[in-house]
Short mmCIF file of C-alpha atoms in Angstrom, two decimals:
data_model
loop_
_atom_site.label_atom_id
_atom_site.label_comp_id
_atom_site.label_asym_id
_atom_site.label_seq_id
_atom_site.Cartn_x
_atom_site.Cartn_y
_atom_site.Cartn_z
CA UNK A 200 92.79 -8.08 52.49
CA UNK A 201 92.82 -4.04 51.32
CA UNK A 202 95.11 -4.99 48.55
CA UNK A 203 92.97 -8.16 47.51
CA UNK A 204 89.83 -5.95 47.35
CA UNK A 205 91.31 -3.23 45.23
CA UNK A 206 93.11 -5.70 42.81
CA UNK A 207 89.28 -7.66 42.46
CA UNK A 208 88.03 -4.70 41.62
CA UNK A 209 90.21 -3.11 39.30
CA UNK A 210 90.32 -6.70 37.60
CA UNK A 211 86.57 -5.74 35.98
CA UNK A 212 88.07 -2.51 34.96
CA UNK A 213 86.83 -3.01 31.33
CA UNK A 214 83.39 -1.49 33.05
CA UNK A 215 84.61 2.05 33.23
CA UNK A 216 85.53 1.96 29.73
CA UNK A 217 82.08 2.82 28.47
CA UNK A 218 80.01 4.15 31.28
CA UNK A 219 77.06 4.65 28.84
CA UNK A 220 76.68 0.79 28.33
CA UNK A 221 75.78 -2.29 30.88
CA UNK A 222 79.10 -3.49 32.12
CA UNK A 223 80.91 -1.34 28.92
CA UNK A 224 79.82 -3.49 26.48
CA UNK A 225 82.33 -6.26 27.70
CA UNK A 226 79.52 -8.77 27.99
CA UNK A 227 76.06 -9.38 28.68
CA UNK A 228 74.63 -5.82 27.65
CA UNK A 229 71.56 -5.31 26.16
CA UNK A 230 70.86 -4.26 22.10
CA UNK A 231 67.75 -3.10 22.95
CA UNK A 232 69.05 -0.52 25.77
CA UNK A 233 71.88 0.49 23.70
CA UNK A 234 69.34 0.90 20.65
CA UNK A 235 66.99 3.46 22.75
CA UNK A 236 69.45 5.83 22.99
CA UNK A 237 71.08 6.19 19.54
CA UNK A 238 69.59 8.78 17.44
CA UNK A 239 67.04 7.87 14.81
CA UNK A 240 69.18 9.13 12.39
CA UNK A 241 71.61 6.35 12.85
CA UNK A 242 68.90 3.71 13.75
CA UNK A 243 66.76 1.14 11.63
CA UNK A 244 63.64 0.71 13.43
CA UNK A 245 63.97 -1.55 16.07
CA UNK A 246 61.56 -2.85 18.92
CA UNK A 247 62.09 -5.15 21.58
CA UNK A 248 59.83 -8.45 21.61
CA UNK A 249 59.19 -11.47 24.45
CA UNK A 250 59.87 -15.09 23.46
CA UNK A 251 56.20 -17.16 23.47
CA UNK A 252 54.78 -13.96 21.01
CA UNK A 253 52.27 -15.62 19.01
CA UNK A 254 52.21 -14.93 15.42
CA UNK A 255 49.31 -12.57 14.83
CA UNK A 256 50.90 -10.47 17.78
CA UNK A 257 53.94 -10.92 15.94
CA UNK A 258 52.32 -9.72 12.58
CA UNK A 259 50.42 -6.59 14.79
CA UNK A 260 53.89 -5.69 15.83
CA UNK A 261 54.89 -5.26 12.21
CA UNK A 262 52.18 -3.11 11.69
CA UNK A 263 52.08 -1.13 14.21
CA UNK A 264 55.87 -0.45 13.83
CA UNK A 265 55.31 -0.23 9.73
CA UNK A 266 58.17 -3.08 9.09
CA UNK A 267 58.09 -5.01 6.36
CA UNK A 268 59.22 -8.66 4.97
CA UNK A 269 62.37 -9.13 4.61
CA UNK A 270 63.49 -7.93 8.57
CA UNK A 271 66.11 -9.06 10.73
CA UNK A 272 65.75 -11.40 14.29
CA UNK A 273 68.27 -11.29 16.42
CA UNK A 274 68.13 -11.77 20.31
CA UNK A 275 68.66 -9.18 22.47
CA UNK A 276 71.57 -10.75 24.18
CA UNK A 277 73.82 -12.51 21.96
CA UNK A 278 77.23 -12.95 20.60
CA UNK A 279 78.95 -14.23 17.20
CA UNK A 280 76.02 -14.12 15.33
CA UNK A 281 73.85 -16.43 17.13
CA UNK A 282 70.54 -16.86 16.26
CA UNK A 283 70.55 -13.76 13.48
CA UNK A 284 68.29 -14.33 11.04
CA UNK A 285 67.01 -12.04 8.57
CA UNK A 286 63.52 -13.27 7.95
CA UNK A 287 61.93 -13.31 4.32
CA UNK A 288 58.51 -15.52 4.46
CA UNK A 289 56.35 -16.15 7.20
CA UNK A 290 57.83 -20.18 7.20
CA UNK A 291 60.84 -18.47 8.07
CA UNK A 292 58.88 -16.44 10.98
CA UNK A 293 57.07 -19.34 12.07
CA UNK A 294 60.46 -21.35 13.09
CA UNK A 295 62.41 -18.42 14.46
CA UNK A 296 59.21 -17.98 16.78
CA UNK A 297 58.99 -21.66 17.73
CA UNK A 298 62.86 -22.12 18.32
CA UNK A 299 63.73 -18.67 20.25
CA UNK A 300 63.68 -18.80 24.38
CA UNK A 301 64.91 -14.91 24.95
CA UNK A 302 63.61 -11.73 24.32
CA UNK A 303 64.60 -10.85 21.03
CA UNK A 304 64.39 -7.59 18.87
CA UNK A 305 62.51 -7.32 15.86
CA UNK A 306 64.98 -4.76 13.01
CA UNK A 307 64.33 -3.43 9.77
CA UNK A 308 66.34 -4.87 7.06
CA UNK A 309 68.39 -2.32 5.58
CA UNK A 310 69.74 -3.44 1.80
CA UNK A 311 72.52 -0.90 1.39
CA UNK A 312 75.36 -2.74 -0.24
CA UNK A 313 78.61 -1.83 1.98
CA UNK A 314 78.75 -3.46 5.46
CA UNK A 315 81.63 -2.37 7.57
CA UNK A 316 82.96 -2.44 10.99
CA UNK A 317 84.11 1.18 12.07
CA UNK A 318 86.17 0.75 15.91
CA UNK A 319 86.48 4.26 17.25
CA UNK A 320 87.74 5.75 20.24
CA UNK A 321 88.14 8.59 22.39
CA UNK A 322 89.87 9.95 25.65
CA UNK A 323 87.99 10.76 27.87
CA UNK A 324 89.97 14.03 28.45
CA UNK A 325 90.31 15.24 24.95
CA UNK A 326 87.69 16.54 22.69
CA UNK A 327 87.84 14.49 19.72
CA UNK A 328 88.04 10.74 19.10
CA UNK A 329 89.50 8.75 15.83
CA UNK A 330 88.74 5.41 13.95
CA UNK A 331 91.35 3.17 14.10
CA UNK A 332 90.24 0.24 12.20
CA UNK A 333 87.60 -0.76 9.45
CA UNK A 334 86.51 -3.90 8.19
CA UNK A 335 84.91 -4.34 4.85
CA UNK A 336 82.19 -7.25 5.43
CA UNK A 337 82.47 -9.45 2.07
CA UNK A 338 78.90 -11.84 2.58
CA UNK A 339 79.29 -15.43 1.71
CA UNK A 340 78.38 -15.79 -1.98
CA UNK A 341 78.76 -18.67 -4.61
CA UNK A 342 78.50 -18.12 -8.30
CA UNK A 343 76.64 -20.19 -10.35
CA UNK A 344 78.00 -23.02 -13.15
CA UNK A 345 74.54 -24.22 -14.08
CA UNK A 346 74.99 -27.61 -13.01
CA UNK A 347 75.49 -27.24 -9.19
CA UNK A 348 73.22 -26.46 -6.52
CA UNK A 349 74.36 -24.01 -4.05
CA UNK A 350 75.12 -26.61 -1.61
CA UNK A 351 77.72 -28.20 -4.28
CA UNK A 352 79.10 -25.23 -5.07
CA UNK A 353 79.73 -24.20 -0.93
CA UNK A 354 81.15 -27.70 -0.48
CA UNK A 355 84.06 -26.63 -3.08
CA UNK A 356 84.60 -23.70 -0.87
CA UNK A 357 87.41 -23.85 1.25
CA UNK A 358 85.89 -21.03 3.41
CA UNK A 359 82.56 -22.72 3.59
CA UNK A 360 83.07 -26.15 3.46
CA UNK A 361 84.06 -25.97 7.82
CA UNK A 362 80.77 -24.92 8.31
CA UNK A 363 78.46 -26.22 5.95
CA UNK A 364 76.43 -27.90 8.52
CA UNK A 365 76.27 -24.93 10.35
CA UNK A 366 75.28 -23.11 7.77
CA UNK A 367 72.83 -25.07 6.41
CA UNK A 368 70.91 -24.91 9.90
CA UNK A 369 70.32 -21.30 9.18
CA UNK A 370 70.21 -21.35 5.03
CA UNK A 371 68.28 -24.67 4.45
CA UNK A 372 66.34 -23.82 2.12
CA UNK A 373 68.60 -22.00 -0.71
CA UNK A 374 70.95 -25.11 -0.49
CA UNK A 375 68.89 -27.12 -3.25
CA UNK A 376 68.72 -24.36 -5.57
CA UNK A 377 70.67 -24.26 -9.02
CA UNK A 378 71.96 -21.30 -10.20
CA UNK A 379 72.50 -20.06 -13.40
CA UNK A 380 75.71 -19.37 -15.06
CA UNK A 381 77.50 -16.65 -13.42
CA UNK A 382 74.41 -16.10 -11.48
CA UNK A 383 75.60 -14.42 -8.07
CA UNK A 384 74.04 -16.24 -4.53
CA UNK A 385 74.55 -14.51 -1.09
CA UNK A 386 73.97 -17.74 0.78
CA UNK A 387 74.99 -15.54 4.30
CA UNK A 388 72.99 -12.21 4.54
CA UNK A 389 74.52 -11.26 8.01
CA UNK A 390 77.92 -9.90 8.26
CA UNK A 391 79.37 -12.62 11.10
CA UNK A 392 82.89 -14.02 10.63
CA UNK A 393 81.87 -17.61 12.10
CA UNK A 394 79.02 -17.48 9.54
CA UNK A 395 81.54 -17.46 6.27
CA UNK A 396 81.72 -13.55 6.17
CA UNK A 397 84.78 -12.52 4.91
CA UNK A 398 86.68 -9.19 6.58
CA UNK A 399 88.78 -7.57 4.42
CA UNK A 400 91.32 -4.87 5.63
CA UNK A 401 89.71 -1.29 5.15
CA UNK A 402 92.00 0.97 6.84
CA UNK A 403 92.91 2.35 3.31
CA UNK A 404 89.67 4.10 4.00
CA UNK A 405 90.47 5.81 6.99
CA UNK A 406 90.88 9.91 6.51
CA UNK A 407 90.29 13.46 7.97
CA UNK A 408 86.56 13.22 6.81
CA UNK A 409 85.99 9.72 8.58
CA UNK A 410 87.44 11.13 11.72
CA UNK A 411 85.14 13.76 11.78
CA UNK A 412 81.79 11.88 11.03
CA UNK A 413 82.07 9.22 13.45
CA UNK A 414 83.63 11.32 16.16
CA UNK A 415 79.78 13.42 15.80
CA UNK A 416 78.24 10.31 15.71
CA UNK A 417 79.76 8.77 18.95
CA UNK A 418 79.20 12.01 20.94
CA UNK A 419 75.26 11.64 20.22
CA UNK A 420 75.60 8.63 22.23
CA UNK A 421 75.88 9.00 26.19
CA UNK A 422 79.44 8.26 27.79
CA UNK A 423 80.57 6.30 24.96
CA UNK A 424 84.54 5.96 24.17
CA UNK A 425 85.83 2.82 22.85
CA UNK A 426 84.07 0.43 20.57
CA UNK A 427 82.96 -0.62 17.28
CA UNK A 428 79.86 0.47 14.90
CA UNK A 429 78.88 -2.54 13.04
CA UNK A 430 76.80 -0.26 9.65
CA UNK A 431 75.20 -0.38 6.50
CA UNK A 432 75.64 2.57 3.73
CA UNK A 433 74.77 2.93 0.12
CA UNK A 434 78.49 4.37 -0.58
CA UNK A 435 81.60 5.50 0.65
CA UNK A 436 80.62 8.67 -0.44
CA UNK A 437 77.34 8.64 1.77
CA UNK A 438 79.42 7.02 4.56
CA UNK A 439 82.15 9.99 4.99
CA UNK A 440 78.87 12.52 4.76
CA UNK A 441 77.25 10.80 7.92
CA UNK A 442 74.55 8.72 6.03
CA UNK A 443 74.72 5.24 7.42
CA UNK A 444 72.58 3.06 9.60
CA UNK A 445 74.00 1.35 12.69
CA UNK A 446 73.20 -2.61 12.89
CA UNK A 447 74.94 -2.88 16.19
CA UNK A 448 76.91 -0.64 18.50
CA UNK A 449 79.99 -2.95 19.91
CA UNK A 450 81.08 -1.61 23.78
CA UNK A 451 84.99 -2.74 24.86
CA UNK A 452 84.29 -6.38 24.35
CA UNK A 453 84.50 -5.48 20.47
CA UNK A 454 87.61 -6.58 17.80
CA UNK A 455 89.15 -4.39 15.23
CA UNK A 456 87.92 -6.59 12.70
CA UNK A 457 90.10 -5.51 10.05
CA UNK A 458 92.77 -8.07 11.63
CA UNK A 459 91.07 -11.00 9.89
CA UNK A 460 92.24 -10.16 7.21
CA UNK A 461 92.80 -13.15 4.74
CA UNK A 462 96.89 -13.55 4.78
CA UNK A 463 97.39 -10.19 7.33
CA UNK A 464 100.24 -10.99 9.52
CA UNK A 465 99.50 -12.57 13.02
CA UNK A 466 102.69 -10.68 14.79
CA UNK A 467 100.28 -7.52 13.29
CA UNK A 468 97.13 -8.60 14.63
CA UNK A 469 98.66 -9.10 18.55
CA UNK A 470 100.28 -5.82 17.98
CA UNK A 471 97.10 -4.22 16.62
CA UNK A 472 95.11 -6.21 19.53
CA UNK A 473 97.52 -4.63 22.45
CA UNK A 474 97.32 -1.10 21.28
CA UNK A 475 93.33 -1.40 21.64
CA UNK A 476 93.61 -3.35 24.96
CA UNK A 477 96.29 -0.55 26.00
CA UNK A 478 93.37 2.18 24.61
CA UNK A 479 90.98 0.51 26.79
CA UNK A 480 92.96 0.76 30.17
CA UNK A 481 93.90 4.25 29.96
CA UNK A 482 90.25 5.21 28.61
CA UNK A 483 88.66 3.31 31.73
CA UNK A 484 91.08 4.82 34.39
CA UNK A 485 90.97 8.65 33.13
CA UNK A 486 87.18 8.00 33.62
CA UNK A 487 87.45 6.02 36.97
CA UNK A 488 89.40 9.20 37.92
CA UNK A 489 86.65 10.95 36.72
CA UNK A 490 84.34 9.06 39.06
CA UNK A 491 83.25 6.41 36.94
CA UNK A 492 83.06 2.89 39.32
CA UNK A 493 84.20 -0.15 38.71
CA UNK A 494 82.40 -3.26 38.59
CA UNK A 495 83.08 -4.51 42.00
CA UNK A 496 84.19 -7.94 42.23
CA UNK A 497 80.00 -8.93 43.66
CA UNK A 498 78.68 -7.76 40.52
CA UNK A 499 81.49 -9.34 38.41
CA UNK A 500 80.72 -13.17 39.82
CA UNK A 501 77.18 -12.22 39.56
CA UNK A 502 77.35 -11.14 36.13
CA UNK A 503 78.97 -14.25 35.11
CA UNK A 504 76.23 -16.36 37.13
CA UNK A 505 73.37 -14.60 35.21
CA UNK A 506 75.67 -15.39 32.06
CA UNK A 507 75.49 -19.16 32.42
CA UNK A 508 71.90 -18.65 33.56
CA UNK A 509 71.09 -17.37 30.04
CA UNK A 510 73.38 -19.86 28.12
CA UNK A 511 71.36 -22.51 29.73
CA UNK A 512 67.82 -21.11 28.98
CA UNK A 513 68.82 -20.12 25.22
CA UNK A 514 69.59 -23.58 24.51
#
C-alpha cells in the first residue's frame, strides 16, 4: 500500500515543476493569478471580470482601467484558444458578454507586429536558465484578387479550408468582405495553432543576448522554471533588449511550439518533445528535494473533477 501511495503521488509530479503556479501550469491554473504577479513591465493591463457583467459595468471597467477599443477577451481558464476574442465594436462586446459563463479577463490589445513563443527553463540548482525553443506566430491572412470575398479566398486555403466553420464562428463578419488587389486581410488576430496560425521554426533566433533577457525576466516571476512566454514586440531588436509584453505565461503543460513547423521532421519533434519532458522531471524532483510537494493523488482526482465541472458550465 506504501509503494502504491508514493507511486500516486509522484504520478502528479508535473506540480513541483513550477511551484509559483496552481498545479505548475499543467492544467487548470488561473491567467489572472499568474498575471498579478508579473511585473508591469512585462504586462498589458489586465483585470479580472465575472460572467453576467452588464454592459455599462463593462464600459466603467474600461474606464476606470483606461482601456480602449480594440482589447482582447479571453477567459480566465482556458486552453487552445478558446473563446479569445479580441474585441473591436461594442456588437462584438455585446455577444462575447451574452455567450461567456466564466470569469474572464478583460487585456489591452497590444499591436506590435512579431508574436512569438519563447519556452525557457531553468534548474532549480543553477543560477541561470536558457531558451530552448521559439516560435514565430505567422496570423492567418488572405490577400486580396478583387473578385473574392475573404471567405472565397480562405476556402482556397488548404490551411484554412479544415476550419472554416470554425473560424467563421469567431470572424463572421470579415467573411463577406472583398478585398482589393493585393490588399493584405488578417482574418485570425490571435496567435492559436487550431485557429489557422501558422508556427514557423525560430530557433535561428536563439543567442547569448536572448539567454540573458529572458533568464531576468523569468527570475522576476516567483518559483518559476520551465515554461513558455507567449509575447508581443515591435522588433527583434527591442525583443533581445527586454522590451516585450507577455500575452500569456505557459507553466509545464506548455509545447515548444517551434515543432509545428510546416514540413519539420516528426522523429525531431518526439525527440525535441522528450528532452522537455526529461527537463521537466529533473526540474520537479531537484525542487521536491528542495521541499517542494507534490500534488497528492486527493488533489489530483479532485483537480480533474473541478476540470469537468468547468467544461460543463463553459458550454
Amino acid at each position: 500500500v506504501s509503494w502504491l501511495m508514493i507511486k500516486a503521488r509522484s504520478f502528479f509530479f508535473f506540480s513541483a515543476s513550477n511551484p509559483g503556479i496552481e498545479n505548475g501550469g499543467m492544467l487548470g491554473e488561473s491567467k489572472m493569478k499568474i498575471f498579478d504577479l508579473i511585473p508591469d513591465r512585462y504586462k498589458p493591463k489586465t483585470t479580472l471580470l465575472e460572467p453576467g457583467i452588464q454592459l455599462l459595468d463593462f464600459n466603467l471597467t474600461l474606464k476606470k482601467e483606461e482601456i480602449s477599443y480594440p482589447f482582447i477577451l479571453k477567459p480566465d481558464i482556458g486552453e487552445r484558444g478558446w473563446m479569445v476574442k479580441k474585441i473591436s465594436n461594442q456588437s462584438q462586446l455585446q455577444s462575447y458578454l451574452s455567450e461567456i459563463k466564466v470569469p474572464f479577463l478583460l487585456q489591452d490589445y497590444i499591436d506590435w507586429p512579431i508574436e512569438l513563443g519563447v519556452f525557457y527553463y531553468r534548474l532549480p540548482n543553477e543560477e541561470n536558465g536558457k531558451v530552448t525553443s521559439i516560435v514565430v506566430k505567422e496570423m492567418l491572412t488572405v490577400i486580396g484578387d478583387g473578385e473574392s470575398s475573404v471567405e472565397k479566398l480562405l476556402a482556397r486555403n488548404a490551411r484554412s479550408v479544415i476550419t472554416l466553420k470554425e473560424i467563421k464562428k469567431t470572424s463572421g463578419e470579415t467573411f463577406s468582405y472583398i478585398p482589393e488587389v493585393g490588399e493584405e486581410v488578417e482574418v485570425v488576430p490571435i496567435g492559436n495553432h487550431c485557429r489557422g496560425t501558422t508556427f514557423l521554426n525560430g530557433n535561428h533566433l536563439i543567442n547569448d543576448k536572448i539567454h540573458e533577457t529572458f533568464d531576468i525576466a523569468a527570475k522576476t516571476y516567483p518559483e518559476f522554471y520551465f515554461g513558455r512566454f507567449d509575447i508581443r514586440c515591435e522588433s527583434i531588436q527591442e525583443l533581445e533588449k527586454g522590451n516585450f509584453s507577455i500575452l500569456e505565461l505557459n507553466g509545464c503543460g506548455a509545447e515548444p511550439g517551434h515543432i509545428y513547423q510546416p514540413g519539420y521532421s516528426l522523429i525531431q519533434a518526439y525527440r525535441d518533445l522528450i528532452f522537455h519532458l526529461n527537463l521537466m522531471y529533473v526540474i520537479a524532483r531537484q525542487n521536491h528535494k528542495n521541499g517542494v510537494p507534490y500534488m497528492t493523488f486527493k488533489e489530483g482526482v479532485g483537480l480533474i473533477k473541478f476540470l469537468r465541472h468547468y467544461n460543463r458550465t463553459k458550454e
